[in-house]
Amino acid sequence: MKLIIDTDPGIDDAMAIAYAAAAPEIELVGLTTVFGNTHVHQSSRNARYLLDKLGLSIPVAQGASFPRGSESHTPSEHVHGPEGFGDLTDIPEIGYNHALPAAEFLAEMARVHKGELVVCAIGPLTNIADAIRLDPEFSSNLKRLVIMGGAVFCPGNITEHAEANIYHDAAAANEVFATPPETVLVGLDVTLKTLYEAADFEALASRSPHMGAFLHDISRFYLKFYKEIGGLEGCGLHDSTAVIACTHDPMFDMASIGLQVIAHGPELGATRPDPSRPSISVCRNVDGAGVVRLFTDRVASLP
């Protein structure tokens, strides 16, 4: 499967990118970056740093700096740390971004790999909405769009109504769901059933002394957040679960539902069923233990 990950790295993004690099079913052909967990220039730097650690030479195309209609964004430092990787703050600038901005890169790659390319969006959906606006054939050129976002049948995580990726650009998300390509939504309805605990990170580090140890080290900040805010003894494999959904449909129970995103007011970012919208596949349940095992086994195969 040819895959582009649209990302805002981010600790859980780093885990997802490592998984994609290790998965034999996936040919990772590029990363596109967006604001979200960090500012977009940090997202791009972190993406290039991760690819260097993974020994991958693929493009990183930088995308949107801000949500639709805004000229500011506050990163999630309290969740991911000041530079996106927990307590790690000395992150070198390695290499350069691709010449094309993210939306143009996405549209171009969808044309080049028509009917083959899957895009997995694990940050705000601004770049995806921009690509749909830019190229009317973008959606039909894609094989599938897989989104980590939303809380359709459960409470949100940034507010009681909304999941963070959708909340950070509700207008863009609403545009995407209005005219989607074939889409799978992997939201909090399932990702909170894939808890990854400190012992799992320790086992991963022992099996993968380079990449696994890196993920173990940056995860400490993330696990502390989950413990202090949610009282949880682990973190959800949010972004990794979305990447796994790109290739392992049988691990998920899905419902075909149209969605609207609330773009204003106190329920900003809420993902509500709307039968007037085109149907997408919304994940309602998951083999959580299977996802945890698969993630560990694949990432543990890395050096």
Short mmCIF file of C-alpha atoms in Angstrom, two decimals:
data_model
loop_
_atom_site.label_atom_id
_atom_site.label_comp_id
_atom_site.label_asym_id
_atom_site.label_seq_id
_atom_site.Cartn_x
_atom_site.Cartn_y
_atom_site.Cartn_z
CA MET A 1 0.00 0.00 0.00
CA LYS A 2 1.34 3.41 -0.99
CA LEU A 3 0.79 5.71 1.99
CA ILE A 4 1.22 9.38 2.84
CA ILE A 5 0.79 10.37 6.48
CA ASP A 6 -0.49 13.90 7.10
CA THR A 7 0.92 14.64 10.54
CA ASP A 8 1.78 17.06 13.35
CA PRO A 9 4.50 15.16 15.27
CA GLY A 10 3.73 14.80 18.29
CA ILE A 11 4.57 11.78 20.44
CA ASP A 12 1.77 9.56 19.18
CA ASP A 13 2.54 10.70 15.61
CA ALA A 14 6.12 9.51 16.08
CA MET A 15 4.78 6.12 17.14
CA ALA A 16 2.52 5.94 14.08
CA ILE A 17 5.30 6.91 11.67
CA ALA A 18 7.59 4.30 13.22
CA TYR A 19 4.86 1.69 12.78
CA ALA A 20 4.38 2.64 9.12
CA ALA A 21 8.12 2.40 8.54
CA ALA A 22 8.18 -1.10 10.03
CA ALA A 23 4.99 -2.50 8.44
CA PRO A 24 5.78 -4.75 5.46
CA GLU A 25 2.38 -3.98 3.90
CA ILE A 26 3.14 -0.25 3.69
CA GLU A 27 5.26 1.74 1.27
CA LEU A 28 5.59 5.14 2.91
CA VAL A 29 5.95 7.62 0.03
CA GLY A 30 5.93 10.89 1.96
CA LEU A 31 4.84 12.93 4.95
CA THR A 32 2.86 16.14 4.88
CA THR A 33 2.86 18.39 7.92
CA VAL A 34 0.30 20.60 9.59
CA PHE A 35 -0.07 22.69 12.75
CA GLY A 36 -1.58 20.90 15.73
CA ASN A 37 0.47 19.33 18.50
CA THR A 38 3.18 21.83 17.50
CA HIS A 39 3.64 24.82 15.22
CA VAL A 40 3.96 23.66 11.62
CA HIS A 41 7.68 24.44 11.32
CA GLN A 42 8.24 22.21 14.37
CA SER A 43 6.05 19.52 12.79
CA SER A 44 8.23 19.56 9.67
CA ARG A 45 11.49 19.55 11.62
CA ASN A 46 10.24 16.68 13.79
CA ALA A 47 9.08 14.73 10.74
CA ARG A 48 12.48 15.06 9.04
CA TYR A 49 14.23 14.10 12.29
CA LEU A 50 12.08 10.98 12.62
CA LEU A 51 12.73 9.94 9.03
CA ASP A 52 16.46 10.33 9.61
CA LYS A 53 16.25 8.12 12.73
CA LEU A 54 14.32 5.56 10.70
CA GLY A 55 16.79 5.68 7.80
CA LEU A 56 14.11 6.76 5.33
CA SER A 57 14.70 9.19 2.49
CA ILE A 58 11.23 10.38 1.52
CA PRO A 59 9.74 13.88 1.05
CA VAL A 60 8.32 16.06 3.80
CA ALA A 61 5.94 18.69 2.41
CA GLN A 62 4.98 21.48 4.79
CA GLY A 63 1.36 22.51 4.96
CA ALA A 64 -1.04 24.74 6.83
CA SER A 65 0.19 26.95 9.66
CA PHE A 66 -3.23 27.87 11.03
CA PRO A 67 -6.87 26.74 10.99
CA ARG A 68 -9.24 28.10 8.39
CA GLY A 69 -10.00 31.78 9.01
CA SER A 70 -7.38 32.19 11.73
CA GLU A 71 -3.87 33.57 11.97
CA SER A 72 -2.92 31.92 15.25
CA HIS A 73 -2.66 28.50 16.85
CA THR A 74 -1.67 27.37 20.33
CA PRO A 75 0.21 24.04 20.30
CA SER A 76 -0.53 21.26 22.79
CA GLU A 77 2.64 21.73 24.85
CA HIS A 78 0.98 20.35 27.97
CA VAL A 79 0.41 17.05 26.15
CA HIS A 80 3.48 16.71 23.91
CA GLY A 81 6.07 19.05 25.38
CA PRO A 82 7.45 22.37 24.11
CA GLU A 83 9.01 20.86 20.97
CA GLY A 84 6.57 18.00 20.43
CA PHE A 85 8.70 15.16 21.80
CA GLY A 86 8.15 15.38 25.53
CA ASP A 87 11.23 16.41 27.50
CA LEU A 88 13.44 16.23 24.39
CA THR A 89 14.08 19.82 23.36
CA ASP A 90 17.35 19.68 21.39
CA ILE A 91 15.98 18.48 18.05
CA PRO A 92 18.27 19.18 15.09
CA GLU A 93 17.19 20.54 11.72
CA ILE A 94 17.95 17.73 9.28
CA GLY A 95 17.43 18.15 5.54
CA TYR A 96 14.86 20.35 3.84
CA ASN A 97 11.16 20.40 3.11
CA HIS A 98 9.85 19.46 -0.34
CA ALA A 99 9.46 22.35 -2.80
CA LEU A 100 5.68 21.86 -3.04
CA PRO A 101 3.39 22.83 -0.18
CA ALA A 102 1.43 19.98 1.35
CA ALA A 103 -1.88 20.42 -0.51
CA GLU A 104 -0.13 20.55 -3.89
CA PHE A 105 2.06 17.57 -2.98
CA LEU A 106 -0.99 15.56 -1.94
CA ALA A 107 -2.83 16.39 -5.15
CA GLU A 108 0.22 15.58 -7.27
CA MET A 109 0.89 12.25 -5.54
CA ALA A 110 -2.78 11.28 -5.87
CA ARG A 111 -2.53 11.90 -9.63
CA VAL A 112 0.74 10.01 -9.96
CA HIS A 113 -0.56 7.04 -7.92
CA LYS A 114 -4.20 7.24 -9.02
CA GLY A 115 -6.31 4.55 -7.38
CA GLU A 116 -3.38 3.33 -5.26
CA LEU A 117 -2.62 6.09 -2.76
CA VAL A 118 -3.97 6.05 0.78
CA VAL A 119 -3.67 9.21 2.86
CA CYS A 120 -3.75 8.81 6.63
CA ALA A 121 -4.50 12.13 8.32
CA ILE A 122 -3.47 12.15 11.99
CA GLY A 123 -3.64 15.92 12.61
CA PRO A 124 -6.13 18.69 11.85
CA LEU A 125 -7.71 18.25 8.41
CA THR A 126 -6.66 21.61 6.93
CA ASN A 127 -4.26 20.13 4.36
CA ILE A 128 -6.86 17.60 3.22
CA ALA A 129 -9.53 20.29 2.80
CA ASP A 130 -7.01 22.44 0.91
CA ALA A 131 -6.18 19.55 -1.44
CA ILE A 132 -9.90 18.95 -2.12
CA ARG A 133 -10.33 22.66 -2.93
CA LEU A 134 -7.20 22.73 -5.07
CA ASP A 135 -7.95 19.70 -7.24
CA PRO A 136 -11.54 18.60 -7.94
CA GLU A 137 -10.20 15.14 -8.85
CA PHE A 138 -8.19 14.68 -5.64
CA SER A 139 -10.90 12.68 -3.87
CA SER A 140 -11.54 10.37 -6.82
CA ASN A 141 -7.80 9.86 -7.38
CA LEU A 142 -7.29 8.55 -3.83
CA LYS A 143 -7.79 4.92 -2.96
CA ARG A 144 -8.84 5.87 0.56
CA LEU A 145 -8.61 8.56 3.22
CA VAL A 146 -8.15 7.33 6.79
CA ILE A 147 -8.63 9.93 9.52
CA MET A 148 -7.65 9.82 13.17
CA GLY A 149 -10.26 12.11 14.62
CA GLY A 150 -13.70 12.57 16.01
CA ALA A 151 -15.77 11.25 18.88
CA VAL A 152 -19.04 10.15 17.32
CA PHE A 153 -20.43 7.85 20.02
CA CYS A 154 -18.32 8.90 23.01
CA PRO A 155 -17.21 12.10 24.78
CA GLY A 156 -14.39 14.21 23.36
CA ASN A 157 -10.93 14.72 24.80
CA ILE A 158 -10.31 18.43 24.30
CA THR A 159 -13.87 19.34 25.33
CA GLU A 160 -16.73 17.11 26.38
CA HIS A 161 -18.01 17.34 22.80
CA ALA A 162 -14.91 17.28 20.59
CA GLU A 163 -11.76 15.34 19.77
CA ALA A 164 -8.63 17.49 19.36
CA ASN A 165 -7.79 16.99 15.67
CA ILE A 166 -11.30 17.87 14.55
CA TYR A 167 -11.61 20.69 17.09
CA HIS A 168 -8.42 22.42 15.90
CA ASP A 169 -9.98 23.07 12.47
CA ALA A 170 -13.66 22.23 12.63
CA ALA A 171 -14.42 24.19 9.45
CA ALA A 172 -11.89 22.20 7.41
CA ALA A 173 -13.16 18.91 8.85
CA ASN A 174 -16.72 19.83 7.98
CA GLU A 175 -15.63 20.54 4.39
CA VAL A 176 -13.92 17.16 4.14
CA PHE A 177 -16.99 15.29 5.39
CA ALA A 178 -19.23 17.22 2.97
CA THR A 179 -17.49 15.77 -0.12
CA PRO A 180 -15.27 12.95 1.11
CA PRO A 181 -13.31 10.39 -0.83
CA GLU A 182 -13.75 6.82 0.39
CA THR A 183 -13.10 7.48 4.07
CA VAL A 184 -12.54 5.60 7.32
CA LEU A 185 -12.84 7.57 10.56
CA VAL A 186 -10.80 6.19 13.46
CA GLY A 187 -11.90 8.22 16.45
CA LEU A 188 -11.88 8.11 20.22
CA ASP A 189 -14.68 5.53 19.97
CA VAL A 190 -11.92 2.98 19.32
CA THR A 191 -8.52 4.53 20.03
CA LEU A 192 -9.12 4.70 23.77
CA LYS A 193 -9.53 0.91 23.66
CA THR A 194 -5.86 0.51 22.64
CA LEU A 195 -4.15 1.46 25.89
CA TYR A 196 -0.34 1.29 25.80
CA GLU A 197 1.19 1.20 29.26
CA ALA A 198 4.63 2.01 30.67
CA ALA A 199 5.49 -1.70 30.74
CA ASP A 200 4.68 -1.93 27.03
CA PHE A 201 7.11 0.90 26.28
CA GLU A 202 9.76 -0.78 28.42
CA ALA A 203 9.33 -4.07 26.55
CA LEU A 204 9.50 -2.19 23.24
CA ALA A 205 12.74 -0.47 24.25
CA SER A 206 14.33 -3.79 25.22
CA ARG A 207 13.50 -5.30 21.81
CA SER A 208 14.31 -2.19 19.72
CA PRO A 209 17.25 -0.41 21.38
CA HIS A 210 17.31 2.50 18.90
CA MET A 211 13.78 3.39 17.81
CA GLY A 212 11.93 1.60 20.59
CA ALA A 213 14.11 3.28 23.20
CA PHE A 214 13.47 6.67 21.60
CA LEU A 215 9.70 6.15 21.78
CA HIS A 216 10.06 4.92 25.37
CA ASP A 217 11.97 8.05 26.35
CA ILE A 218 9.62 10.59 24.77
CA SER A 219 6.56 8.72 26.04
CA ARG A 220 7.27 9.53 29.70
CA PHE A 221 5.91 13.06 29.30
CA TYR A 222 2.85 11.71 27.47
CA LEU A 223 2.12 9.02 30.04
CA LYS A 224 2.40 11.57 32.83
CA PHE A 225 -0.26 13.69 31.12
CA TYR A 226 -2.61 10.73 30.76
CA LYS A 227 -2.12 9.80 34.42
CA GLU A 228 -2.60 13.32 35.78
CA ILE A 229 -5.52 14.36 33.57
CA GLY A 230 -7.35 11.12 32.91
CA GLY A 231 -6.21 8.85 35.69
CA LEU A 232 -5.08 6.30 33.08
CA GLU A 233 -2.11 3.95 33.42
CA GLY A 234 -1.27 4.27 29.73
CA CYS A 235 -1.93 6.21 26.53
CA GLY A 236 -4.24 5.42 23.66
CA LEU A 237 -2.50 4.36 20.44
CA HIS A 238 -4.52 7.04 18.66
CA ASP A 239 -2.48 7.72 15.52
CA SER A 240 -0.99 4.23 15.27
CA THR A 241 -4.48 2.74 15.34
CA ALA A 242 -5.41 4.88 12.33
CA VAL A 243 -2.34 3.67 10.42
CA ILE A 244 -3.20 0.08 11.34
CA ALA A 245 -6.74 0.66 10.03
CA CYS A 246 -5.22 1.43 6.62
CA THR A 247 -4.25 -2.22 6.21
CA HIS A 248 -6.17 -4.27 8.80
CA ASP A 249 -9.90 -3.68 8.26
CA PRO A 250 -10.92 -6.97 9.96
CA MET A 251 -9.67 -5.65 13.30
CA PHE A 252 -12.40 -2.98 13.26
CA ASP A 253 -16.18 -2.93 13.46
CA MET A 254 -17.46 -0.09 11.27
CA ALA A 255 -20.76 1.65 10.63
CA SER A 256 -21.66 3.56 7.46
CA ILE A 257 -22.65 7.07 8.58
CA GLY A 258 -22.74 10.62 7.21
CA LEU A 259 -21.15 13.20 9.51
CA GLN A 260 -21.43 16.91 10.16
CA VAL A 261 -18.92 18.85 12.25
CA ILE A 262 -20.20 21.66 14.47
CA ALA A 263 -18.13 24.67 13.36
CA HIS A 264 -19.30 27.29 15.87
CA GLY A 265 -20.47 27.70 19.43
CA PRO A 266 -20.06 25.68 22.62
CA GLU A 267 -20.09 22.32 20.78
CA LEU A 268 -17.30 23.36 18.38
CA GLY A 269 -15.66 20.32 16.81
CA ALA A 270 -18.40 17.84 17.69
CA THR A 271 -18.85 15.08 15.08
CA ARG A 272 -22.58 14.43 14.68
CA PRO A 273 -24.32 11.79 12.52
CA ASP A 274 -26.07 13.47 9.57
CA PRO A 275 -28.00 11.25 7.12
CA SER A 276 -27.96 14.02 4.50
CA ARG A 277 -24.15 13.77 4.21
CA PRO A 278 -22.25 11.18 2.13
CA SER A 279 -21.60 8.03 4.12
CA ILE A 280 -18.16 7.20 5.48
CA SER A 281 -16.99 4.21 7.51
CA VAL A 282 -16.92 5.13 11.20
CA CYS A 283 -15.08 2.72 13.49
CA ARG A 284 -17.27 1.70 16.42
CA ASN A 285 -15.22 -1.10 17.95
CA VAL A 286 -11.72 -2.56 17.68
CA ASP A 287 -9.64 -5.54 18.71
CA GLY A 288 -7.68 -3.36 21.11
CA ALA A 289 -5.40 -6.10 22.40
CA GLY A 290 -4.67 -7.13 18.82
CA VAL A 291 -3.72 -3.58 17.87
CA VAL A 292 -1.35 -3.35 20.84
CA ARG A 293 0.31 -6.66 19.92
CA LEU A 294 0.62 -5.73 16.25
CA PHE A 295 2.10 -2.32 17.05
CA THR A 296 4.66 -3.84 19.42
CA ASP A 297 5.68 -6.65 17.10
CA ARG A 298 6.12 -4.37 14.09
CA VAL A 299 7.98 -1.54 15.84
CA ALA A 300 10.13 -4.06 17.74
CA SER A 301 11.46 -5.22 14.37
CA LEU A 302 13.16 -1.86 13.94
CA PRO A 303 16.78 -1.48 15.09
#
